[in-house]
PDB file of C-alpha atoms in Angstrom:
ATOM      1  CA  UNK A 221      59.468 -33.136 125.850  1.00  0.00           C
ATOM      2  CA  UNK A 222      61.529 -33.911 129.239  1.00  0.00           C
ATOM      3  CA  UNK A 223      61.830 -30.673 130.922  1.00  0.00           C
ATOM      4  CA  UNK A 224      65.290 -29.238 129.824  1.00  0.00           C
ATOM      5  CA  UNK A 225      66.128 -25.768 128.403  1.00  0.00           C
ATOM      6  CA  UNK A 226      68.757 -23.401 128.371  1.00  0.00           C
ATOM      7  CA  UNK A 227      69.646 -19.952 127.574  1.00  0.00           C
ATOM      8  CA  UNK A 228      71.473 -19.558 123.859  1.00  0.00           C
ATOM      9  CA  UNK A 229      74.125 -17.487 125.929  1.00  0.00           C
ATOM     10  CA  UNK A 230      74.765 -20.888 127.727  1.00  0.00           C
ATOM     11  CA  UNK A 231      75.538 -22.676 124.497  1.00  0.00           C
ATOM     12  CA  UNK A 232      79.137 -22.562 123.035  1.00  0.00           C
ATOM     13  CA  UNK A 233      78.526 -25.388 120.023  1.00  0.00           C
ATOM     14  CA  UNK A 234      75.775 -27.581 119.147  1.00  0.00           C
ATOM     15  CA  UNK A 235      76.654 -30.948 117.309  1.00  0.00           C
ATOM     16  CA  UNK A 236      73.825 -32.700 115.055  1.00  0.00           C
ATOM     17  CA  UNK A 237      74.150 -36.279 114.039  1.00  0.00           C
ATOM     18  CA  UNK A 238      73.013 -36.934 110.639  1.00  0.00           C
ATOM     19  CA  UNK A 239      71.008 -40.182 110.125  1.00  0.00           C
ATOM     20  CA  UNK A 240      68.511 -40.024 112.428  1.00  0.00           C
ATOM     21  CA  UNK A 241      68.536 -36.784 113.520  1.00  0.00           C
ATOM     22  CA  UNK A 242      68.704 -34.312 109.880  1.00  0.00           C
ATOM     23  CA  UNK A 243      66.612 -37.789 108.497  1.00  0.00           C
ATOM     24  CA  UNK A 244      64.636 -40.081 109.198  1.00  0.00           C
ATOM     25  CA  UNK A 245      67.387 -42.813 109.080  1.00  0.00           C
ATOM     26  CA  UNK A 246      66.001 -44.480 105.700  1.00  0.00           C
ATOM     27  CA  UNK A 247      68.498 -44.385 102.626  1.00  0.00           C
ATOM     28  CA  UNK A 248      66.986 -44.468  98.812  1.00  0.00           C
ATOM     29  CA  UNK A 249      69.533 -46.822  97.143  1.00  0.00           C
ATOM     30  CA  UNK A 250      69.632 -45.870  93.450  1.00  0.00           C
ATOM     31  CA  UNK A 251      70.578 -48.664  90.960  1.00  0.00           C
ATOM     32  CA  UNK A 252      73.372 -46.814  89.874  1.00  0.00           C
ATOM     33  CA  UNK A 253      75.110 -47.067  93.571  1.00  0.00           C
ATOM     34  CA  UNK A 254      74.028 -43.707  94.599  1.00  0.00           C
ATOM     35  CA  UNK A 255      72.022 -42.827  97.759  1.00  0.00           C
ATOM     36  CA  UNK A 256      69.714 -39.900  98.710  1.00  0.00           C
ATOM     37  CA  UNK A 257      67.667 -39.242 101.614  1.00  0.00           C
ATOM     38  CA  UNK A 258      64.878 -36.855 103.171  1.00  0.00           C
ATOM     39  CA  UNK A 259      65.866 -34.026 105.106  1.00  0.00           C
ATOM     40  CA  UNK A 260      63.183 -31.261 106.622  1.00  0.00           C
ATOM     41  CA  UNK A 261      63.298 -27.529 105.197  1.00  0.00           C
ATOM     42  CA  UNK A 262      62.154 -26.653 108.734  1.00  0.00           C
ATOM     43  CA  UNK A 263      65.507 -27.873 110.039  1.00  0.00           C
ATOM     44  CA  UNK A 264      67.277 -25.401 107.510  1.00  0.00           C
ATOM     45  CA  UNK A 265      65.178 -22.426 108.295  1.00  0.00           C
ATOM     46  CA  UNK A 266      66.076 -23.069 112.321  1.00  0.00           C
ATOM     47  CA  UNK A 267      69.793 -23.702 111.994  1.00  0.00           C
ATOM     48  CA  UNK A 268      70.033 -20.908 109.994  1.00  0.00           C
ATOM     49  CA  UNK A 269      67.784 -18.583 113.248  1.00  0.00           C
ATOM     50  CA  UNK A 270      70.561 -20.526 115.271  1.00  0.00           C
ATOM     51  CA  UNK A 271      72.983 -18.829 113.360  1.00  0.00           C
ATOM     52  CA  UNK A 272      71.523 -15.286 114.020  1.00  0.00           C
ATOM     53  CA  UNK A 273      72.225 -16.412 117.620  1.00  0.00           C
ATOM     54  CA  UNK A 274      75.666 -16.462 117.005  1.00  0.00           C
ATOM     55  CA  UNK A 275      75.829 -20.379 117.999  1.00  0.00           C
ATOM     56  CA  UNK A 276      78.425 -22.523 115.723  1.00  0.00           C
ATOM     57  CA  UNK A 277      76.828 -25.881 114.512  1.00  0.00           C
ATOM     58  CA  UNK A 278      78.516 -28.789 113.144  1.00  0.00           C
ATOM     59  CA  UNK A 279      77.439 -31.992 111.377  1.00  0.00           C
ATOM     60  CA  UNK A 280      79.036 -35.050 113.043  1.00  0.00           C
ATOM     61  CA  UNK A 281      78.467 -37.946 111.375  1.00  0.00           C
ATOM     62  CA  UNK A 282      79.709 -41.521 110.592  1.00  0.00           C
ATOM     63  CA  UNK A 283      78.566 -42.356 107.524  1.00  0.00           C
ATOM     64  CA  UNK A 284      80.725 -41.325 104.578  1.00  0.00           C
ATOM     65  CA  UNK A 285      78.698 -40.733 101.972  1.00  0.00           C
ATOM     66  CA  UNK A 286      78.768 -37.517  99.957  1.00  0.00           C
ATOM     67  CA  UNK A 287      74.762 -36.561 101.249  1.00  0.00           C
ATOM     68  CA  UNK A 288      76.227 -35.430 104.453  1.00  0.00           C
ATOM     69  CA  UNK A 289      78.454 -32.884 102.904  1.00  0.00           C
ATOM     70  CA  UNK A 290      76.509 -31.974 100.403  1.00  0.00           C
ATOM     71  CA  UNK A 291      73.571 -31.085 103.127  1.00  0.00           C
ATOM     72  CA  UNK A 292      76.213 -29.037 105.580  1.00  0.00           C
ATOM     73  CA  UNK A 293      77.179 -26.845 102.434  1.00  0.00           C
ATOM     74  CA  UNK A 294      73.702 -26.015 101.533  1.00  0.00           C
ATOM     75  CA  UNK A 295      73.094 -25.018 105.398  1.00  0.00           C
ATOM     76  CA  UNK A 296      76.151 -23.059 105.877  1.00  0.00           C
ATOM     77  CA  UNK A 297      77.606 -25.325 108.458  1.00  0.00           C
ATOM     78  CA  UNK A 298      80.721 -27.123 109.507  1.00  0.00           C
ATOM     79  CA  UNK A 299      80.809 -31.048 108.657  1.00  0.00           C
ATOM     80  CA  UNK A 300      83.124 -33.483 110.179  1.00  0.00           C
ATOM     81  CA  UNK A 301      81.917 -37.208 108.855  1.00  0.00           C
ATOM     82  CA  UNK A 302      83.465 -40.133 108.255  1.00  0.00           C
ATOM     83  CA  UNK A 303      84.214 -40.166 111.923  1.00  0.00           C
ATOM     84  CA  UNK A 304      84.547 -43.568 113.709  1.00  0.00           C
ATOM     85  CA  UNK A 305      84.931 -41.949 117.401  1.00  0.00           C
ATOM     86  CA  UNK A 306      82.827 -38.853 117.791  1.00  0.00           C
ATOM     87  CA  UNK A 307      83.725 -38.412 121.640  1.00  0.00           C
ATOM     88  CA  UNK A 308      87.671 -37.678 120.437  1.00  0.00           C
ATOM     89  CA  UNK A 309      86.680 -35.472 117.768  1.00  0.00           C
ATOM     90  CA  UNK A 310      84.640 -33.338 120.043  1.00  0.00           C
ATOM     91  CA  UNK A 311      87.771 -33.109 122.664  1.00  0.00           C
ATOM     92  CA  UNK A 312      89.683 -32.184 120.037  1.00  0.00           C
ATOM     93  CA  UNK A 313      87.503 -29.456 118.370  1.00  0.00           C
ATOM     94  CA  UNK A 314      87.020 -28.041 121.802  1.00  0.00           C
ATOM     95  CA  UNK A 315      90.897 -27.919 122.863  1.00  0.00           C
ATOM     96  CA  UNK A 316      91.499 -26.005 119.604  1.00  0.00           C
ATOM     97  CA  UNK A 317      88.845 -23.328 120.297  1.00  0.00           C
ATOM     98  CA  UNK A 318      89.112 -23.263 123.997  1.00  0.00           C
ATOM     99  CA  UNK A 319      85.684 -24.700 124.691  1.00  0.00           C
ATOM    100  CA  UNK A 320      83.978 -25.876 127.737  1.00  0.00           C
ATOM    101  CA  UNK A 321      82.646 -29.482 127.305  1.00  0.00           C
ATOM    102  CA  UNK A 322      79.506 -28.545 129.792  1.00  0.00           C
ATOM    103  CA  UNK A 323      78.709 -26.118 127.126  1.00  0.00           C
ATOM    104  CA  UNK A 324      78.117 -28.329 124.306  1.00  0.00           C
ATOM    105  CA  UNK A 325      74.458 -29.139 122.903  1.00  0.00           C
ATOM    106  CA  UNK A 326      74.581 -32.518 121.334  1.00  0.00           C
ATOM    107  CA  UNK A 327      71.657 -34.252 119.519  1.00  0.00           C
ATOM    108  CA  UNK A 328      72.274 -37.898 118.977  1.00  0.00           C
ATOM    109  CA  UNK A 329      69.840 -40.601 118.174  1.00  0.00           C
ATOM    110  CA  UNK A 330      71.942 -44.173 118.410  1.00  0.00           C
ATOM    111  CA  UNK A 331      74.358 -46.091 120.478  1.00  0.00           C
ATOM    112  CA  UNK A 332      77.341 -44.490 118.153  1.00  0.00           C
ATOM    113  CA  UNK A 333      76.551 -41.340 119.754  1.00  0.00           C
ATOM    114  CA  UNK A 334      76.653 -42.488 123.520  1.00  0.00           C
ATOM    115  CA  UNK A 335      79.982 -41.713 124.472  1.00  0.00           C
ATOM    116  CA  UNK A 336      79.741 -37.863 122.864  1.00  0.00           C
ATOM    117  CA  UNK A 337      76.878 -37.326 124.451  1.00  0.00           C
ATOM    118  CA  UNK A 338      78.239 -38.437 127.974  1.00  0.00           C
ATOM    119  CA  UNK A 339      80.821 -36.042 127.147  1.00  0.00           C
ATOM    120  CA  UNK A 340      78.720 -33.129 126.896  1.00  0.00           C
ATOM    121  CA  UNK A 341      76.570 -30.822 129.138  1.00  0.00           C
ATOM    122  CA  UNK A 342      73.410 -30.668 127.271  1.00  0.00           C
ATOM    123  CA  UNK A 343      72.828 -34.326 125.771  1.00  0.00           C
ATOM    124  CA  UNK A 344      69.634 -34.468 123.315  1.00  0.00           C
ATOM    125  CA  UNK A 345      67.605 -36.797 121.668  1.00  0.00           C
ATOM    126  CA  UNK A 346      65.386 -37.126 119.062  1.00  0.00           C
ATOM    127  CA  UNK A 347      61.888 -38.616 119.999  1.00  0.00           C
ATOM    128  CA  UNK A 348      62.561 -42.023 117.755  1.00  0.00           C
ATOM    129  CA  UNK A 349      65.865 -42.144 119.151  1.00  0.00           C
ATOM    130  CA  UNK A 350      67.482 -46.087 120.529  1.00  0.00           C
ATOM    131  CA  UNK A 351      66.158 -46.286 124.455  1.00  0.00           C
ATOM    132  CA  UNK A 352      70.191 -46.370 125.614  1.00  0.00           C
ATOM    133  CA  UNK A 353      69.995 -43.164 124.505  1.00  0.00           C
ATOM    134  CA  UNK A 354      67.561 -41.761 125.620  1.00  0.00           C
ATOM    135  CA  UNK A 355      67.973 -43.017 128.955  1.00  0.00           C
ATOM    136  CA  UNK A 356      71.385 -40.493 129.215  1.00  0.00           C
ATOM    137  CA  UNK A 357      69.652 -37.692 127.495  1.00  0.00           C
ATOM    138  CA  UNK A 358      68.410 -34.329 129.932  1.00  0.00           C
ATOM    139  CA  UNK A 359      65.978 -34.251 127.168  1.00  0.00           C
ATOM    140  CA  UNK A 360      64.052 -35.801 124.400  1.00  0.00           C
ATOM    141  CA  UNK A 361      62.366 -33.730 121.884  1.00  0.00           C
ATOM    142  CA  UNK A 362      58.550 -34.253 120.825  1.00  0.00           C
ATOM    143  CA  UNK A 363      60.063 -34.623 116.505  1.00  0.00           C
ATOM    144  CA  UNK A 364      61.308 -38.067 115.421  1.00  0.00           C
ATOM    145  CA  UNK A 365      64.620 -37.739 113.062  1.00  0.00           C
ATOM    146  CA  UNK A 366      63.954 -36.162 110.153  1.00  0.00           C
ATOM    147  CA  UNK A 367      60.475 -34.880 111.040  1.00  0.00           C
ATOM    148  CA  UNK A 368      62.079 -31.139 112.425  1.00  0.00           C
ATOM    149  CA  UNK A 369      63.928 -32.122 115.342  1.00  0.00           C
ATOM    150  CA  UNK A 370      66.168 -28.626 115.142  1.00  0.00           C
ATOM    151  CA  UNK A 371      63.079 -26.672 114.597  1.00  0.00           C
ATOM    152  CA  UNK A 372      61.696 -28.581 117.673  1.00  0.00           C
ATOM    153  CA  UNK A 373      65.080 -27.724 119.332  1.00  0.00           C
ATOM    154  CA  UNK A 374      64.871 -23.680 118.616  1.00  0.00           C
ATOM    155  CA  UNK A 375      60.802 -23.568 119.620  1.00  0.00           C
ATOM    156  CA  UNK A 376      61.045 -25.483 122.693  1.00  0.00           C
ATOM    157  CA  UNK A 377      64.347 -25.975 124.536  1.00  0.00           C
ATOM    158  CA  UNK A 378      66.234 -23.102 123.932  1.00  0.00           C
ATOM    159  CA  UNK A 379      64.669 -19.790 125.584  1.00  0.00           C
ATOM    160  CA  UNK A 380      66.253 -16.926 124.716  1.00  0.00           C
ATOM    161  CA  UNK A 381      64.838 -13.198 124.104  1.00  0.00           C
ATOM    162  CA  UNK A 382      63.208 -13.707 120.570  1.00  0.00           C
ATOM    163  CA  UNK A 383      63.231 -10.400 118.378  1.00  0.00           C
ATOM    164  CA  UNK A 384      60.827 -11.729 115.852  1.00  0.00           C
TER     165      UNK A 384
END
């Protein structure tokens, strides 16, 4: 991994991306229409040791299907999908809360991230991510999507005092 950490006190909101980041970007296409994909249990069992820091974490996602939602309930976290323009939605989550933009951890692993991740003070990618975007990442994690890319993100970026 590119050298990049930060302190958990530094970190006001961090945004996942869905396909590519909670998965490994493949959809199972049932032949009744619906679709299900593989997420990693270690990815649950770090967001919710995120949570214990006291850091809010949101799902941002385009895709509309009902996985995404369904996943963010059974983690305990905030899901905005559906979203065409990710960069607006993160300006206006941040103006409601008072946020700082440079305070923002965003993993992203395509070019439909880019322009939230410019946006934000601690861009992230995944190691499988596109090569546009990892060329405006400050780091890319050693996990492709899917294969524990928030665990990866707990162990290694973020330093913090661990009481384990």
């Amino acid at each position: 991994m590119e050298k990049c950490r930060t302190n958990a006190d530094n970190i006001d909101l961090i945004v996942y991306d869905f396909d590519g980041v909670m998965t490994d970007n493949r959809v199972l296409v049932l032949e009744n229409g619906k679709e299900a994909v593989f997420c990693n249990r270690a990815d649950g069992l770090a967001i919710e040791k995120i949570k214990n820091l006291g850091i809010p974490q949101i799902i941002l996602s385009t895709e509309k299907n009902k996985v995404v939602e369904v996943r963010a309930k059974k983690l305990g976290i905030e899901v905005i999908h559906g979203v065409s323009d990710k960069r607006s939605v993160i300006i206006d989550w941040c103006k409601k809360r008072d946020c700082d933009l440079d305070r923002i951890l965003y993993i992203g692993n395509d070019v439909n991230d880019l322009e939230a991740m410019k946006l934000v003070g601690y861009p992230i990618a995944p190691q499988d991510a596109s090569s546009t975007v990892k060329e405006i990442a400050k780091a890319v994690l050693n996990k492709k999507g899917g294969e524990g890319v928030i665990k990866d993100l707990f162990e290694n970026m973020l330093s913090f005092d661990r009481e384990e």
